[in-house]
Amino acid sequence: ETGVTQSPTHLIKTRGQQVTLRCSSQSGHNTVSWYQQALGQGPQFIFQYYREEENGRGNFPPRFSGLQFPNYSSELNVNALELDDSALYLCASSPQTVLNTEAFFGQGTRLTVV
Amino acid sequence: DAKTTQPPSMDCAEGRAANLPCNHSTISGNEYVYWYRQIHSQGPQYIIHGLKNNETNEMASLIITEDRKSSTLILPHATLRDTAVYYCIVRVGGSNYKLTFGKGTLLTVNP
């Protein structure tokens, strides 16, 4: 148990729809990162939020967007879903003020786009 | 972040030590070596990290060569629950917590 919780655990959406995934970070952690993991691949960095601001972004289109709230929880929004968006979406939290520490991952949300 | 190279798969007998190699020949002086593992359908789990010196914790040991171009993760007494994909990641320590995952090594621990 890492203290990072994600919801929902599984989700099925239709191509073209929009989806919102949620993440509650571990207590005391003010940085949240999102990753996409396609089947058989390692997780790929989407973006990171620190104190409600985007603090780095990977190679993902603008239809992937996020939010971080004052309590450091976060949302990942994906618009205009495509079949290739089917993946495990992982949230990770870490304490930004502590250097060289590890990130704690949630169990992920399995998104299937049909 | 520097690129890493790991074997795609390894086997280990239960109770024996598992030694997982990682090459990171382009590592920079300020880059750390991190190891995570991912048990099937779960989120990645942090194992250990180091800069220059060998490190040990309750899960594993990390041996980094003197030139820092390679490292080995050692699980001293592998159990069936250690079957997982192990990722070696090299990243700059500090404020940006982006982790660049490769495909990792699938370690299978056999009874």
PDB file of C-alpha atoms in Angstrom:
ATOM      1  CA  GLU A   1       0.000   0.000   0.000  1.00  0.00           C
ATOM      2  CA  THR A   2       1.510   3.288  -1.126  1.00  0.00           C
ATOM      3  CA  GLY A   3      -1.256   5.633   0.000  1.00  0.00           C
ATOM      4  CA  VAL A   4      -1.871   6.705  -3.590  1.00  0.00           C
ATOM      5  CA  THR A   5      -5.403   5.879  -4.693  1.00  0.00           C
ATOM      6  CA  GLN A   6      -6.835   6.042  -8.190  1.00  0.00           C
ATOM      7  CA  SER A   7     -10.404   5.869  -9.402  1.00  0.00           C
ATOM      8  CA  PRO A   8     -12.046   4.229 -11.140  1.00  0.00           C
ATOM      9  CA  THR A   9     -10.071   0.981 -11.392  1.00  0.00           C
ATOM     10  CA  HIS A  10     -11.564   0.051 -14.755  1.00  0.00           C
ATOM     11  CA  LEU A  11     -13.413   2.057 -17.380  1.00  0.00           C
ATOM     12  CA  ILE A  12     -14.814   1.427 -20.844  1.00  0.00           C
ATOM     13  CA  LYS A  13     -15.421   4.367 -23.167  1.00  0.00           C
ATOM     14  CA  THR A  14     -16.422   4.829 -26.787  1.00  0.00           C
ATOM     15  CA  ARG A  15     -14.146   6.450 -29.349  1.00  0.00           C
ATOM     16  CA  GLY A  16     -14.688  10.220 -29.430  1.00  0.00           C
ATOM     17  CA  GLN A  17     -15.863  10.443 -25.824  1.00  0.00           C
ATOM     18  CA  GLN A  18     -14.134  12.271 -22.989  1.00  0.00           C
ATOM     19  CA  VAL A  19     -12.838  10.691 -19.760  1.00  0.00           C
ATOM     20  CA  THR A  20     -11.679  11.946 -16.363  1.00  0.00           C
ATOM     21  CA  LEU A  21      -9.421   9.880 -14.140  1.00  0.00           C
ATOM     22  CA  ARG A  22      -8.733  10.760 -10.518  1.00  0.00           C
ATOM     23  CA  CYS A  23      -5.793  10.405  -8.172  1.00  0.00           C
ATOM     24  CA  SER A  24      -5.360  11.087  -4.468  1.00  0.00           C
ATOM     25  CA  SER A  25      -1.722  11.546  -3.582  1.00  0.00           C
ATOM     26  CA  GLN A  26       0.003  10.226  -0.501  1.00  0.00           C
ATOM     27  CA  SER A  27      -0.284  12.480   2.534  1.00  0.00           C
ATOM     28  CA  GLY A  28       2.351  15.219   2.474  1.00  0.00           C
ATOM     29  CA  HIS A  29       3.162  14.784  -1.221  1.00  0.00           C
ATOM     30  CA  ASN A  30       2.679  17.935  -3.315  1.00  0.00           C
ATOM     31  CA  THR A  31       3.807  16.571  -6.694  1.00  0.00           C
ATOM     32  CA  VAL A  32       1.722  14.296  -8.874  1.00  0.00           C
ATOM     33  CA  SER A  33       2.775  12.707 -12.159  1.00  0.00           C
ATOM     34  CA  TRP A  34       0.701  10.775 -14.678  1.00  0.00           C
ATOM     35  CA  TYR A  35       1.899   7.924 -16.866  1.00  0.00           C
ATOM     36  CA  GLN A  36       0.340   5.902 -19.671  1.00  0.00           C
ATOM     37  CA  GLN A  37       1.255   2.242 -19.994  1.00  0.00           C
ATOM     38  CA  ALA A  38       0.244   0.402 -23.156  1.00  0.00           C
ATOM     39  CA  LEU A  39       0.165  -3.381 -23.112  1.00  0.00           C
ATOM     40  CA  GLY A  40       3.660  -4.862 -23.050  1.00  0.00           C
ATOM     41  CA  GLN A  41       5.388  -1.484 -22.714  1.00  0.00           C
ATOM     42  CA  GLY A  42       6.902   0.477 -19.860  1.00  0.00           C
ATOM     43  CA  PRO A  43       5.010   3.468 -18.480  1.00  0.00           C
ATOM     44  CA  GLN A  44       5.341   6.689 -20.491  1.00  0.00           C
ATOM     45  CA  PHE A  45       5.395  10.091 -18.773  1.00  0.00           C
ATOM     46  CA  ILE A  46       2.388  12.283 -19.613  1.00  0.00           C
ATOM     47  CA  PHE A  47       2.842  15.286 -17.314  1.00  0.00           C
ATOM     48  CA  GLN A  48       3.545  16.384 -13.767  1.00  0.00           C
ATOM     49  CA  TYR A  49       1.811  18.847 -11.457  1.00  0.00           C
ATOM     50  CA  TYR A  50       3.420  20.740  -8.604  1.00  0.00           C
ATOM     51  CA  ARG A  51       1.390  23.086  -6.429  1.00  0.00           C
ATOM     52  CA  GLU A  52      -1.453  23.183  -8.958  1.00  0.00           C
ATOM     53  CA  GLU A  53       0.794  24.121 -11.908  1.00  0.00           C
ATOM     54  CA  GLU A  54       1.958  21.894 -14.765  1.00  0.00           C
ATOM     55  CA  ASN A  55       5.661  21.230 -14.187  1.00  0.00           C
ATOM     56  CA  GLY A  56       6.794  19.218 -17.178  1.00  0.00           C
ATOM     57  CA  ARG A  57       5.073  17.386 -20.009  1.00  0.00           C
ATOM     58  CA  GLY A  58       5.887  14.369 -22.121  1.00  0.00           C
ATOM     59  CA  ASN A  59       5.151  13.801 -25.797  1.00  0.00           C
ATOM     60  CA  PHE A  60       1.360  13.736 -25.569  1.00  0.00           C
ATOM     61  CA  PRO A  61      -1.137  15.867 -27.534  1.00  0.00           C
ATOM     62  CA  PRO A  62      -3.115  18.733 -25.944  1.00  0.00           C
ATOM     63  CA  ARG A  63      -6.234  16.594 -25.664  1.00  0.00           C
ATOM     64  CA  PHE A  64      -4.470  15.121 -22.615  1.00  0.00           C
ATOM     65  CA  SER A  65      -4.881  17.686 -19.866  1.00  0.00           C
ATOM     66  CA  GLY A  66      -4.790  17.739 -16.108  1.00  0.00           C
ATOM     67  CA  LEU A  67      -5.571  19.545 -12.921  1.00  0.00           C
ATOM     68  CA  GLN A  68      -4.180  19.569  -9.426  1.00  0.00           C
ATOM     69  CA  PHE A  69      -6.273  20.758  -6.509  1.00  0.00           C
ATOM     70  CA  PRO A  70      -5.248  22.574  -3.303  1.00  0.00           C
ATOM     71  CA  ASN A  71      -5.275  19.263  -1.428  1.00  0.00           C
ATOM     72  CA  TYR A  72      -2.790  17.962  -4.081  1.00  0.00           C
ATOM     73  CA  SER A  73      -5.213  15.446  -5.559  1.00  0.00           C
ATOM     74  CA  SER A  74      -5.233  15.410  -9.341  1.00  0.00           C
ATOM     75  CA  GLU A  75      -7.298  14.659 -12.425  1.00  0.00           C
ATOM     76  CA  LEU A  76      -6.283  13.482 -15.871  1.00  0.00           C
ATOM     77  CA  ASN A  77      -8.690  14.419 -18.655  1.00  0.00           C
ATOM     78  CA  VAL A  78      -8.579  12.958 -22.139  1.00  0.00           C
ATOM     79  CA  ASN A  79     -10.789  14.406 -24.874  1.00  0.00           C
ATOM     80  CA  ALA A  80     -11.768  12.878 -28.202  1.00  0.00           C
ATOM     81  CA  LEU A  81     -10.733   9.379 -27.154  1.00  0.00           C
ATOM     82  CA  GLU A  82      -8.974   7.212 -29.713  1.00  0.00           C
ATOM     83  CA  LEU A  83      -8.602   3.434 -29.755  1.00  0.00           C
ATOM     84  CA  ASP A  84      -4.862   3.819 -29.044  1.00  0.00           C
ATOM     85  CA  ASP A  85      -5.679   5.553 -25.756  1.00  0.00           C
ATOM     86  CA  SER A  86      -6.567   2.142 -24.348  1.00  0.00           C
ATOM     87  CA  ALA A  87      -3.976   1.624 -21.622  1.00  0.00           C
ATOM     88  CA  LEU A  88      -3.249   1.495 -17.914  1.00  0.00           C
ATOM     89  CA  TYR A  89      -3.049   5.037 -16.557  1.00  0.00           C
ATOM     90  CA  LEU A  90      -0.805   5.418 -13.532  1.00  0.00           C
ATOM     91  CA  CYS A  91      -0.552   8.226 -11.039  1.00  0.00           C
ATOM     92  CA  ALA A  92       2.554   8.754  -8.919  1.00  0.00           C
ATOM     93  CA  SER A  93       3.096  11.148  -6.040  1.00  0.00           C
ATOM     94  CA  SER A  94       6.281  12.405  -4.443  1.00  0.00           C
ATOM     95  CA  PRO A  95       7.364  15.089  -1.977  1.00  0.00           C
ATOM     96  CA  GLN A  96       8.884  17.822  -4.147  1.00  0.00           C
ATOM     97  CA  THR A  97      10.759  19.347  -1.266  1.00  0.00           C
ATOM     98  CA  VAL A  98      12.780  16.207  -0.630  1.00  0.00           C
ATOM     99  CA  LEU A  99      15.522  15.608  -3.176  1.00  0.00           C
ATOM    100  CA  ASN A 100      16.314  12.240  -4.652  1.00  0.00           C
ATOM    101  CA  THR A 101      13.405  10.418  -3.158  1.00  0.00           C
ATOM    102  CA  GLU A 102      11.232   7.836  -4.792  1.00  0.00           C
ATOM    103  CA  ALA A 103       7.830   8.191  -6.416  1.00  0.00           C
ATOM    104  CA  PHE A 104       4.884   6.215  -5.067  1.00  0.00           C
ATOM    105  CA  PHE A 105       2.514   4.780  -7.645  1.00  0.00           C
ATOM    106  CA  GLY A 106      -1.150   3.982  -7.428  1.00  0.00           C
ATOM    107  CA  GLN A 107      -2.623   0.771  -8.798  1.00  0.00           C
ATOM    108  CA  GLY A 108      -3.768   2.457 -11.968  1.00  0.00           C
ATOM    109  CA  THR A 109      -6.938   2.871 -13.997  1.00  0.00           C
ATOM    110  CA  ARG A 110      -7.436   0.450 -16.871  1.00  0.00           C
ATOM    111  CA  LEU A 111      -9.076   2.383 -19.718  1.00  0.00           C
ATOM    112  CA  THR A 112     -10.526   0.535 -22.676  1.00  0.00           C
ATOM    113  CA  VAL A 113     -11.681   2.533 -25.700  1.00  0.00           C
ATOM    114  CA  VAL A 114     -14.023   0.704 -28.072  1.00  0.00           C
TER     115      VAL A 114
ATOM    116  CA  ASP B   1      18.133  11.252 -18.978  1.00  0.00           C
ATOM    117  CA  ALA B   2      20.617   8.562 -19.955  1.00  0.00           C
ATOM    118  CA  LYS B   3      19.393   5.466 -21.757  1.00  0.00           C
ATOM    119  CA  THR B   4      19.551   2.049 -20.091  1.00  0.00           C
ATOM    120  CA  THR B   5      19.864  -1.463 -21.525  1.00  0.00           C
ATOM    121  CA  GLN B   6      18.477  -4.516 -19.738  1.00  0.00           C
ATOM    122  CA  PRO B   7      18.016  -8.148 -20.798  1.00  0.00           C
ATOM    123  CA  PRO B   8      14.374  -8.802 -21.703  1.00  0.00           C
ATOM    124  CA  SER B   9      14.007 -11.792 -19.398  1.00  0.00           C
ATOM    125  CA  MET B  10      15.768 -13.835 -16.720  1.00  0.00           C
ATOM    126  CA  ASP B  11      14.971 -16.893 -14.634  1.00  0.00           C
ATOM    127  CA  CYS B  12      15.925 -17.596 -11.054  1.00  0.00           C
ATOM    128  CA  ALA B  13      15.339 -20.512  -8.686  1.00  0.00           C
ATOM    129  CA  GLU B  14      13.388 -19.794  -5.527  1.00  0.00           C
ATOM    130  CA  GLY B  15      15.714 -19.151  -2.583  1.00  0.00           C
ATOM    131  CA  ARG B  16      18.649 -18.257  -4.773  1.00  0.00           C
ATOM    132  CA  ALA B  17      20.035 -14.783  -5.402  1.00  0.00           C
ATOM    133  CA  ALA B  18      18.697 -12.948  -8.440  1.00  0.00           C
ATOM    134  CA  ASN B  19      21.222 -10.666 -10.125  1.00  0.00           C
ATOM    135  CA  LEU B  20      19.685  -8.246 -12.615  1.00  0.00           C
ATOM    136  CA  PRO B  21      22.147  -6.293 -14.789  1.00  0.00           C
ATOM    137  CA  CYS B  22      21.705  -2.850 -16.306  1.00  0.00           C
ATOM    138  CA  ASN B  23      23.978  -0.950 -18.674  1.00  0.00           C
ATOM    139  CA  HIS B  24      23.939   2.855 -18.629  1.00  0.00           C
ATOM    140  CA  SER B  25      27.153   3.756 -20.446  1.00  0.00           C
ATOM    141  CA  THR B  26      26.096   7.374 -21.150  1.00  0.00           C
ATOM    142  CA  ILE B  27      25.266   8.229 -17.549  1.00  0.00           C
ATOM    143  CA  SER B  28      26.209  11.734 -16.428  1.00  0.00           C
ATOM    144  CA  GLY B  29      27.864  12.651 -13.158  1.00  0.00           C
ATOM    145  CA  ASN B  30      24.673  14.011 -11.609  1.00  0.00           C
ATOM    146  CA  GLU B  31      22.403  11.128 -12.638  1.00  0.00           C
ATOM    147  CA  TYR B  32      21.169   8.549 -10.187  1.00  0.00           C
ATOM    148  CA  VAL B  33      20.367   4.906 -10.871  1.00  0.00           C
ATOM    149  CA  TYR B  34      16.860   3.917  -9.749  1.00  0.00           C
ATOM    150  CA  TRP B  35      15.232   0.503  -9.730  1.00  0.00           C
ATOM    151  CA  TYR B  36      11.488  -0.106  -9.766  1.00  0.00           C
ATOM    152  CA  ARG B  37       9.536  -3.284 -10.276  1.00  0.00           C
ATOM    153  CA  GLN B  38       6.034  -3.952 -11.507  1.00  0.00           C
ATOM    154  CA  ILE B  39       4.126  -7.033 -10.531  1.00  0.00           C
ATOM    155  CA  HIS B  40       1.483  -7.978 -13.085  1.00  0.00           C
ATOM    156  CA  SER B  41      -1.328  -5.407 -13.349  1.00  0.00           C
ATOM    157  CA  GLN B  42      -0.095  -3.365 -10.395  1.00  0.00           C
ATOM    158  CA  GLY B  43       1.591   0.042 -10.221  1.00  0.00           C
ATOM    159  CA  PRO B  44       5.402   0.173 -10.217  1.00  0.00           C
ATOM    160  CA  GLN B  45       7.062  -0.207  -6.819  1.00  0.00           C
ATOM    161  CA  TYR B  46      10.250   1.580  -5.819  1.00  0.00           C
ATOM    162  CA  ILE B  47      13.100  -0.735  -4.826  1.00  0.00           C
ATOM    163  CA  ILE B  48      16.325   1.207  -4.379  1.00  0.00           C
ATOM    164  CA  HIS B  49      18.472   3.962  -5.851  1.00  0.00           C
ATOM    165  CA  GLY B  50      22.079   5.134  -5.720  1.00  0.00           C
ATOM    166  CA  LEU B  51      24.596   7.578  -7.153  1.00  0.00           C
ATOM    167  CA  LYS B  52      28.092   6.125  -6.741  1.00  0.00           C
ATOM    168  CA  ASN B  53      28.261   3.892  -3.714  1.00  0.00           C
ATOM    169  CA  ASN B  54      26.692   0.509  -3.311  1.00  0.00           C
ATOM    170  CA  GLU B  55      23.377   0.619  -1.491  1.00  0.00           C
ATOM    171  CA  THR B  56      21.402  -1.912   0.516  1.00  0.00           C
ATOM    172  CA  ASN B  57      17.931  -1.859   1.992  1.00  0.00           C
ATOM    173  CA  GLU B  58      15.439  -4.423   3.231  1.00  0.00           C
ATOM    174  CA  MET B  59      14.447  -5.365  -0.315  1.00  0.00           C
ATOM    175  CA  ALA B  60      17.664  -5.483  -2.299  1.00  0.00           C
ATOM    176  CA  SER B  61      21.247  -4.416  -2.883  1.00  0.00           C
ATOM    177  CA  LEU B  62      22.468  -2.144  -5.654  1.00  0.00           C
ATOM    178  CA  ILE B  63      25.997  -2.544  -6.947  1.00  0.00           C
ATOM    179  CA  ILE B  64      27.279   0.281  -9.184  1.00  0.00           C
ATOM    180  CA  THR B  65      30.574  -0.160 -11.023  1.00  0.00           C
ATOM    181  CA  GLU B  66      33.354   2.302 -10.351  1.00  0.00           C
ATOM    182  CA  ASP B  67      32.972   3.915 -13.781  1.00  0.00           C
ATOM    183  CA  ARG B  68      29.174   4.046 -13.190  1.00  0.00           C
ATOM    184  CA  LYS B  69      28.494   2.624 -16.643  1.00  0.00           C
ATOM    185  CA  SER B  70      26.623  -0.382 -15.313  1.00  0.00           C
ATOM    186  CA  SER B  71      24.888  -1.645 -12.211  1.00  0.00           C
ATOM    187  CA  THR B  72      23.407  -4.824 -10.776  1.00  0.00           C
ATOM    188  CA  LEU B  73      20.320  -5.211  -8.639  1.00  0.00           C
ATOM    189  CA  ILE B  74      20.597  -8.142  -6.266  1.00  0.00           C
ATOM    190  CA  LEU B  75      17.630  -9.842  -4.626  1.00  0.00           C
ATOM    191  CA  PRO B  76      19.454 -12.029  -2.073  1.00  0.00           C
ATOM    192  CA  HIS B  77      16.829 -14.752  -1.603  1.00  0.00           C
ATOM    193  CA  ALA B  78      14.280 -14.620  -4.396  1.00  0.00           C
ATOM    194  CA  THR B  79      10.731 -15.780  -3.699  1.00  0.00           C
ATOM    195  CA  LEU B  80       7.866 -16.514  -6.054  1.00  0.00           C
ATOM    196  CA  ARG B  81       6.405 -13.099  -5.155  1.00  0.00           C
ATOM    197  CA  ASP B  82       9.485 -11.456  -6.681  1.00  0.00           C
ATOM    198  CA  THR B  83       8.319 -12.478 -10.167  1.00  0.00           C
ATOM    199  CA  ALA B  84       7.866  -9.111 -11.875  1.00  0.00           C
ATOM    200  CA  VAL B  85       9.209  -6.730 -14.524  1.00  0.00           C
ATOM    201  CA  TYR B  86      12.229  -4.867 -13.146  1.00  0.00           C
ATOM    202  CA  TYR B  87      13.031  -1.423 -14.519  1.00  0.00           C
ATOM    203  CA  CYS B  88      16.424   0.259 -14.308  1.00  0.00           C
ATOM    204  CA  ILE B  89      16.073   4.039 -14.694  1.00  0.00           C
ATOM    205  CA  VAL B  90      18.711   6.734 -14.799  1.00  0.00           C
ATOM    206  CA  ARG B  91      17.611  10.231 -13.922  1.00  0.00           C
ATOM    207  CA  VAL B  92      18.869  13.490 -12.553  1.00  0.00           C
ATOM    208  CA  GLY B  93      18.101  13.782  -8.865  1.00  0.00           C
ATOM    209  CA  GLY B  94      16.049  16.774  -7.841  1.00  0.00           C
ATOM    210  CA  SER B  95      12.864  18.590  -8.535  1.00  0.00           C
ATOM    211  CA  ASN B  96      11.683  16.973 -11.755  1.00  0.00           C
ATOM    212  CA  TYR B  97      10.433  13.505 -10.933  1.00  0.00           C
ATOM    213  CA  LYS B  98       9.940  12.333 -14.499  1.00  0.00           C
ATOM    214  CA  LEU B  99      10.849   8.673 -14.795  1.00  0.00           C
ATOM    215  CA  THR B 100      11.775   7.300 -18.227  1.00  0.00           C
ATOM    216  CA  PHE B 101      10.885   3.620 -18.286  1.00  0.00           C
ATOM    217  CA  GLY B 102      12.232   1.163 -20.851  1.00  0.00           C
ATOM    218  CA  LYS B 103      10.820  -2.325 -21.326  1.00  0.00           C
ATOM    219  CA  GLY B 104      12.638  -3.696 -18.275  1.00  0.00           C
ATOM    220  CA  THR B 105      13.581  -7.282 -17.415  1.00  0.00           C
ATOM    221  CA  LEU B 106      10.925  -9.887 -16.731  1.00  0.00           C
ATOM    222  CA  LEU B 107      12.267 -11.896 -13.812  1.00  0.00           C
ATOM    223  CA  THR B 108      10.579 -15.251 -13.338  1.00  0.00           C
ATOM    224  CA  VAL B 109      11.272 -17.007 -10.059  1.00  0.00           C
ATOM    225  CA  ASN B 110      10.721 -20.741 -10.385  1.00  0.00           C
ATOM    226  CA  PRO B 111       9.879 -23.157  -7.543  1.00  0.00           C
TER     227      PRO B 111
END
